[in-house]
PDB file of C-alpha atoms in Angstrom:
ATOM      1  CA  UNK A   1     -16.943  13.275 -13.897  1.00 80.00           C
ATOM      2  CA  UNK A   2     -13.323  12.902 -12.643  1.00 92.00           C
ATOM      3  CA  UNK A   3     -11.482  15.097 -10.242  1.00 95.00           C
ATOM      4  CA  UNK A   4      -7.765  15.061  -9.270  1.00 97.00           C
ATOM      5  CA  UNK A   5      -7.300  14.771  -5.489  1.00 97.00           C
ATOM      6  CA  UNK A   6      -3.514  14.254  -5.394  1.00 98.00           C
ATOM      7  CA  UNK A   7      -0.976  15.451  -7.900  1.00 98.00           C
ATOM      8  CA  UNK A   8       2.564  14.087  -8.312  1.00 98.00           C
ATOM      9  CA  UNK A   9       4.092  16.480  -5.840  1.00 98.00           C
ATOM     10  CA  UNK A  10       1.448  15.723  -3.240  1.00 98.00           C
ATOM     11  CA  UNK A  11       2.028  11.957  -3.747  1.00 98.00           C
ATOM     12  CA  UNK A  12       5.709  12.451  -3.212  1.00 98.00           C
ATOM     13  CA  UNK A  13       5.062  14.495  -0.014  1.00 98.00           C
ATOM     14  CA  UNK A  14       2.746  11.859   1.286  1.00 98.00           C
ATOM     15  CA  UNK A  15       5.251   9.047   0.705  1.00 98.00           C
ATOM     16  CA  UNK A  16       8.026  11.077   2.314  1.00 98.00           C
ATOM     17  CA  UNK A  17       5.853  11.648   5.423  1.00 98.00           C
ATOM     18  CA  UNK A  18       4.922   7.931   5.465  1.00 98.00           C
ATOM     19  CA  UNK A  19       8.607   7.016   5.318  1.00 98.00           C
ATOM     20  CA  UNK A  20       9.450   9.306   8.252  1.00 98.00           C
ATOM     21  CA  UNK A  21       6.534   7.753  10.243  1.00 98.00           C
ATOM     22  CA  UNK A  22       7.786   4.256   9.486  1.00 98.00           C
ATOM     23  CA  UNK A  23      11.248   5.183  10.675  1.00 98.00           C
ATOM     24  CA  UNK A  24       9.919   6.792  13.829  1.00 98.00           C
ATOM     25  CA  UNK A  25       7.588   3.894  14.668  1.00 97.00           C
ATOM     26  CA  UNK A  26      10.401   1.351  14.047  1.00 97.00           C
ATOM     27  CA  UNK A  27      13.060   3.483  15.771  1.00 96.00           C
ATOM     28  CA  UNK A  28      15.217   3.369  12.601  1.00 96.00           C
ATOM     29  CA  UNK A  29      15.514   1.180   9.532  1.00 96.00           C
ATOM     30  CA  UNK A  30      16.943  -1.964  11.231  1.00 96.00           C
ATOM     31  CA  UNK A  31      15.069  -5.255  10.807  1.00 96.00           C
ATOM     32  CA  UNK A  32      12.568  -3.658   8.357  1.00 97.00           C
ATOM     33  CA  UNK A  33      11.047  -5.373   5.412  1.00 98.00           C
ATOM     34  CA  UNK A  34       8.713  -3.426   3.062  1.00 98.00           C
ATOM     35  CA  UNK A  35       6.354  -5.530   0.896  1.00 98.00           C
ATOM     36  CA  UNK A  36       4.145  -4.068  -1.728  1.00 98.00           C
ATOM     37  CA  UNK A  37       0.886  -5.636  -2.859  1.00 98.00           C
ATOM     38  CA  UNK A  38       0.689  -5.761  -6.642  1.00 97.00           C
ATOM     39  CA  UNK A  39       0.312  -3.857  -8.785  1.00 94.00           C
ATOM     40  CA  UNK A  40       0.798  -0.289  -7.496  1.00 98.00           C
ATOM     41  CA  UNK A  41       1.758  -1.154  -3.945  1.00 98.00           C
ATOM     42  CA  UNK A  42       4.971  -2.649  -5.300  1.00 98.00           C
ATOM     43  CA  UNK A  43       5.995   0.621  -6.807  1.00 98.00           C
ATOM     44  CA  UNK A  44       4.938   2.470  -3.695  1.00 98.00           C
ATOM     45  CA  UNK A  45       6.947   0.076  -1.512  1.00 98.00           C
ATOM     46  CA  UNK A  46      10.069   0.597  -3.599  1.00 98.00           C
ATOM     47  CA  UNK A  47       9.687   4.349  -3.397  1.00 98.00           C
ATOM     48  CA  UNK A  48       9.237   4.265   0.383  1.00 98.00           C
ATOM     49  CA  UNK A  49      12.345   1.962   0.747  1.00 98.00           C
ATOM     50  CA  UNK A  50      14.294   4.436  -1.439  1.00 97.00           C
ATOM     51  CA  UNK A  51      13.180   7.460   0.598  1.00 98.00           C
ATOM     52  CA  UNK A  52      14.056   5.694   3.922  1.00 98.00           C
ATOM     53  CA  UNK A  53      17.537   5.029   2.350  1.00 97.00           C
ATOM     54  CA  UNK A  54      17.984   8.690   1.596  1.00 97.00           C
ATOM     55  CA  UNK A  55      16.856   9.690   5.038  1.00 97.00           C
ATOM     56  CA  UNK A  56      19.189   7.082   6.732  1.00 96.00           C
ATOM     57  CA  UNK A  57      22.200   6.868   4.236  1.00 92.00           C
ATOM     58  CA  UNK A  58      24.428   5.087   6.753  1.00 90.00           C
ATOM     59  CA  UNK A  59      22.117   2.194   7.358  1.00 90.00           C
ATOM     60  CA  UNK A  60      21.975  -1.007   5.438  1.00 91.00           C
ATOM     61  CA  UNK A  61      19.712  -1.031   2.455  1.00 94.00           C
ATOM     62  CA  UNK A  62      16.054  -1.527   3.220  1.00 96.00           C
ATOM     63  CA  UNK A  63      14.643  -4.872   2.086  1.00 97.00           C
ATOM     64  CA  UNK A  64      11.662  -4.323  -0.205  1.00 97.00           C
ATOM     65  CA  UNK A  65       9.786  -6.774  -2.387  1.00 98.00           C
ATOM     66  CA  UNK A  66       6.289  -7.870  -3.369  1.00 98.00           C
ATOM     67  CA  UNK A  67       3.567 -10.135  -1.946  1.00 98.00           C
ATOM     68  CA  UNK A  68       0.994 -11.406  -4.205  1.00 97.00           C
ATOM     69  CA  UNK A  69      -2.407 -12.107  -2.484  1.00 96.00           C
ATOM     70  CA  UNK A  70      -4.469 -13.316  -5.511  1.00 93.00           C
ATOM     71  CA  UNK A  71      -4.828 -16.986  -4.382  1.00 92.00           C
ATOM     72  CA  UNK A  72      -5.594 -15.809  -0.785  1.00 92.00           C
ATOM     73  CA  UNK A  73      -8.540 -13.716  -1.532  1.00 87.00           C
ATOM     74  CA  UNK A  74     -11.919 -14.720  -0.280  1.00 84.00           C
ATOM     75  CA  UNK A  75     -13.764 -13.154  -3.235  1.00 77.00           C
ATOM     76  CA  UNK A  76     -12.254 -15.143  -6.098  1.00 74.00           C
ATOM     77  CA  UNK A  77     -15.579 -16.668  -7.052  1.00 74.00           C
ATOM     78  CA  UNK A  78     -17.199 -13.180  -7.172  1.00 77.00           C
ATOM     79  CA  UNK A  79     -14.680 -11.129  -9.106  1.00 76.00           C
ATOM     80  CA  UNK A  80     -12.997 -11.162 -12.484  1.00 73.00           C
ATOM     81  CA  UNK A  81     -10.128 -13.584 -12.810  1.00 69.00           C
ATOM     82  CA  UNK A  82      -6.848 -12.091 -11.900  1.00 75.00           C
ATOM     83  CA  UNK A  83      -3.471 -13.373 -13.030  1.00 83.00           C
ATOM     84  CA  UNK A  84      -1.229 -13.895 -10.032  1.00 88.00           C
ATOM     85  CA  UNK A  85       1.820 -11.626  -9.822  1.00 89.00           C
ATOM     86  CA  UNK A  86       5.295 -12.438  -8.610  1.00 90.00           C
ATOM     87  CA  UNK A  87       5.935 -12.673  -4.884  1.00 95.00           C
ATOM     88  CA  UNK A  88       9.449 -11.588  -3.952  1.00 95.00           C
ATOM     89  CA  UNK A  89      10.294 -11.602  -0.226  1.00 95.00           C
ATOM     90  CA  UNK A  90      13.833 -10.327  -0.287  1.00 93.00           C
ATOM     91  CA  UNK A  91      14.795 -11.333   3.320  1.00 89.00           C
ATOM     92  CA  UNK A  92      13.620 -13.417   6.102  1.00 94.00           C
ATOM     93  CA  UNK A  93      10.578 -11.951   7.736  1.00 97.00           C
ATOM     94  CA  UNK A  94      11.024 -14.066  10.851  1.00 97.00           C
ATOM     95  CA  UNK A  95      11.194 -11.567  13.785  1.00 97.00           C
ATOM     96  CA  UNK A  96      11.216  -8.585  11.380  1.00 97.00           C
ATOM     97  CA  UNK A  97       9.007  -5.627  11.202  1.00 98.00           C
ATOM     98  CA  UNK A  98       7.002  -5.984   8.003  1.00 98.00           C
ATOM     99  CA  UNK A  99       5.319  -3.038   6.377  1.00 98.00           C
ATOM    100  CA  UNK A 100       2.717  -4.010   3.890  1.00 98.00           C
ATOM    101  CA  UNK A 101       2.099  -1.318   1.233  1.00 98.00           C
ATOM    102  CA  UNK A 102      -0.985  -0.839  -0.949  1.00 98.00           C
ATOM    103  CA  UNK A 103      -2.330   2.012  -2.951  1.00 98.00           C
ATOM    104  CA  UNK A 104      -5.948   2.137  -1.664  1.00 98.00           C
ATOM    105  CA  UNK A 105      -7.503   0.764   1.496  1.00 98.00           C
ATOM    106  CA  UNK A 106     -11.202   0.027   1.030  1.00 97.00           C
ATOM    107  CA  UNK A 107     -12.973  -2.994   2.468  1.00 95.00           C
ATOM    108  CA  UNK A 108      -9.832  -4.545   4.056  1.00 96.00           C
ATOM    109  CA  UNK A 109     -10.220  -7.800   2.162  1.00 95.00           C
ATOM    110  CA  UNK A 110      -6.975  -7.417   0.216  1.00 96.00           C
ATOM    111  CA  UNK A 111      -5.074  -6.761   3.536  1.00 98.00           C
ATOM    112  CA  UNK A 112      -6.778  -9.786   5.147  1.00 97.00           C
ATOM    113  CA  UNK A 113      -5.511 -11.861   2.096  1.00 97.00           C
ATOM    114  CA  UNK A 114      -2.040 -10.325   2.530  1.00 98.00           C
ATOM    115  CA  UNK A 115      -1.866 -11.335   6.131  1.00 98.00           C
ATOM    116  CA  UNK A 116      -2.750 -14.891   5.136  1.00 97.00           C
ATOM    117  CA  UNK A 117      -0.112 -14.893   2.405  1.00 97.00           C
ATOM    118  CA  UNK A 118       2.476 -13.455   4.722  1.00 97.00           C
ATOM    119  CA  UNK A 119       2.030 -16.316   7.174  1.00 96.00           C
ATOM    120  CA  UNK A 120       3.279 -18.729   4.432  1.00 96.00           C
ATOM    121  CA  UNK A 121       6.625 -16.868   4.353  1.00 97.00           C
ATOM    122  CA  UNK A 122       7.448 -16.697   8.114  1.00 96.00           C
ATOM    123  CA  UNK A 123       6.541 -15.058  11.378  1.00 97.00           C
ATOM    124  CA  UNK A 124       7.133 -11.388  11.625  1.00 98.00           C
ATOM    125  CA  UNK A 125       7.521  -9.677  14.954  1.00 98.00           C
ATOM    126  CA  UNK A 126       5.115  -7.077  13.899  1.00 98.00           C
ATOM    127  CA  UNK A 127       3.112  -6.173  10.724  1.00 98.00           C
ATOM    128  CA  UNK A 128       2.226  -2.595   9.867  1.00 98.00           C
ATOM    129  CA  UNK A 129       0.207  -1.250   6.957  1.00 98.00           C
ATOM    130  CA  UNK A 130       0.924   1.784   4.849  1.00 98.00           C
ATOM    131  CA  UNK A 131      -1.533   3.069   2.207  1.00 98.00           C
ATOM    132  CA  UNK A 132      -1.488   6.004  -0.176  1.00 98.00           C
ATOM    133  CA  UNK A 133      -5.269   6.428   0.145  1.00 98.00           C
ATOM    134  CA  UNK A 134      -7.787   5.326   2.801  1.00 98.00           C
ATOM    135  CA  UNK A 135     -11.292   5.706   1.456  1.00 97.00           C
ATOM    136  CA  UNK A 136     -13.189   4.023   4.413  1.00 95.00           C
ATOM    137  CA  UNK A 137     -16.112   1.585   3.940  1.00 95.00           C
ATOM    138  CA  UNK A 138     -14.331  -1.252   5.853  1.00 96.00           C
ATOM    139  CA  UNK A 139     -15.971  -4.699   5.768  1.00 94.00           C
ATOM    140  CA  UNK A 140     -13.282  -6.125   8.196  1.00 96.00           C
ATOM    141  CA  UNK A 141     -11.695  -4.641  11.425  1.00 97.00           C
ATOM    142  CA  UNK A 142      -8.516  -3.490   9.627  1.00 97.00           C
ATOM    143  CA  UNK A 143      -6.858  -0.047   9.642  1.00 97.00           C
ATOM    144  CA  UNK A 144      -3.719   1.497   8.263  1.00 98.00           C
ATOM    145  CA  UNK A 145      -0.881   2.550  10.470  1.00 98.00           C
ATOM    146  CA  UNK A 146       0.475   4.974   7.963  1.00 98.00           C
ATOM    147  CA  UNK A 147      -1.860   6.911   5.524  1.00 98.00           C
ATOM    148  CA  UNK A 148      -1.014   9.387   2.738  1.00 98.00           C
ATOM    149  CA  UNK A 149      -4.521  10.796   2.468  1.00 98.00           C
ATOM    150  CA  UNK A 150      -7.849   9.948   4.077  1.00 98.00           C
ATOM    151  CA  UNK A 151     -10.417  10.366   1.285  1.00 96.00           C
ATOM    152  CA  UNK A 152     -13.991   9.805   2.389  1.00 92.00           C
ATOM    153  CA  UNK A 153     -15.897   8.678  -0.578  1.00 93.00           C
ATOM    154  CA  UNK A 154     -19.207   7.086  -1.424  1.00 94.00           C
ATOM    155  CA  UNK A 155     -19.432   3.396  -2.459  1.00 93.00           C
ATOM    156  CA  UNK A 156     -20.491   4.608  -5.956  1.00 94.00           C
ATOM    157  CA  UNK A 157     -17.218   6.388  -6.405  1.00 96.00           C
ATOM    158  CA  UNK A 158     -14.057   4.902  -7.782  1.00 96.00           C
ATOM    159  CA  UNK A 159     -10.548   5.923  -6.625  1.00 97.00           C
ATOM    160  CA  UNK A 160      -7.957   5.790  -9.458  1.00 98.00           C
ATOM    161  CA  UNK A 161      -4.218   5.731  -8.533  1.00 98.00           C
ATOM    162  CA  UNK A 162      -1.825   6.339 -11.459  1.00 98.00           C
ATOM    163  CA  UNK A 163       1.906   6.033 -10.889  1.00 98.00           C
ATOM    164  CA  UNK A 164       4.746   6.690 -13.264  1.00 98.00           C
ATOM    165  CA  UNK A 165       6.235   3.162 -13.025  1.00 97.00           C
ATOM    166  CA  UNK A 166       2.923   1.464 -13.979  1.00 97.00           C
ATOM    167  CA  UNK A 167       0.848   4.089 -15.869  1.00 97.00           C
ATOM    168  CA  UNK A 168       3.281   6.626 -17.290  1.00 97.00           C
ATOM    169  CA  UNK A 169       1.628   9.540 -15.390  1.00 97.00           C
ATOM    170  CA  UNK A 170       1.081  10.286 -11.710  1.00 98.00           C
ATOM    171  CA  UNK A 171      -2.080  11.361  -9.900  1.00 98.00           C
ATOM    172  CA  UNK A 172      -4.995  10.175  -7.733  1.00 98.00           C
ATOM    173  CA  UNK A 173      -8.412  10.858  -8.928  1.00 97.00           C
ATOM    174  CA  UNK A 174     -11.932  10.124  -7.867  1.00 97.00           C
ATOM    175  CA  UNK A 175     -14.728   9.207 -10.406  1.00 95.00           C
ATOM    176  CA  UNK A 176     -18.482   8.769 -10.156  1.00 88.00           C
ATOM    177  CA  UNK A 177     -20.883   9.540  -7.425  1.00 70.00           C
ATOM    178  CA  UNK A 178     -23.336  12.316  -7.598  1.00 62.00           C
ATOM    179  CA  UNK A 179     -22.582  15.473  -9.474  1.00 51.00           C
ATOM    180  CA  UNK A 180     -21.601  18.400  -7.218  1.00 46.00           C
TER     181      UNK A 180
END
């Protein structure tokens, strides 16, 4: 049984709120680099950068790109083989505020891998994390700075994020678990 927990308008509102929170925490868009974790994190990062540019039209364009973490994962031997995606770091991250963006925060292992990958590209002044959905069940001491929706779930449930750029439709649903 699948149920929709965020529709397109709610996703847009969440990303707008996250964008405002990023600007407030960074005191504006200066020295900001937004990096999405493939696949859906890249689309979310681009949207956040676009929203920030609309909020602060006089500022320079916000640098946004992608950070593939495939080869930095600690579970490669235990999960299905993934094809590495492209990493595109559009500006120097040395001394910058880097915001990592992902669709769902679960165990924290992807973010740990992202921190390792980020170190190969430079030394940011600060690293923040933005996620559309935080579902809990952390295996590592990692938390998001900016969250679209906290969605407590059981480990038997699956969170599905669909975005127009990737899937052709847009919603967040939850599948599985016990019937209500």
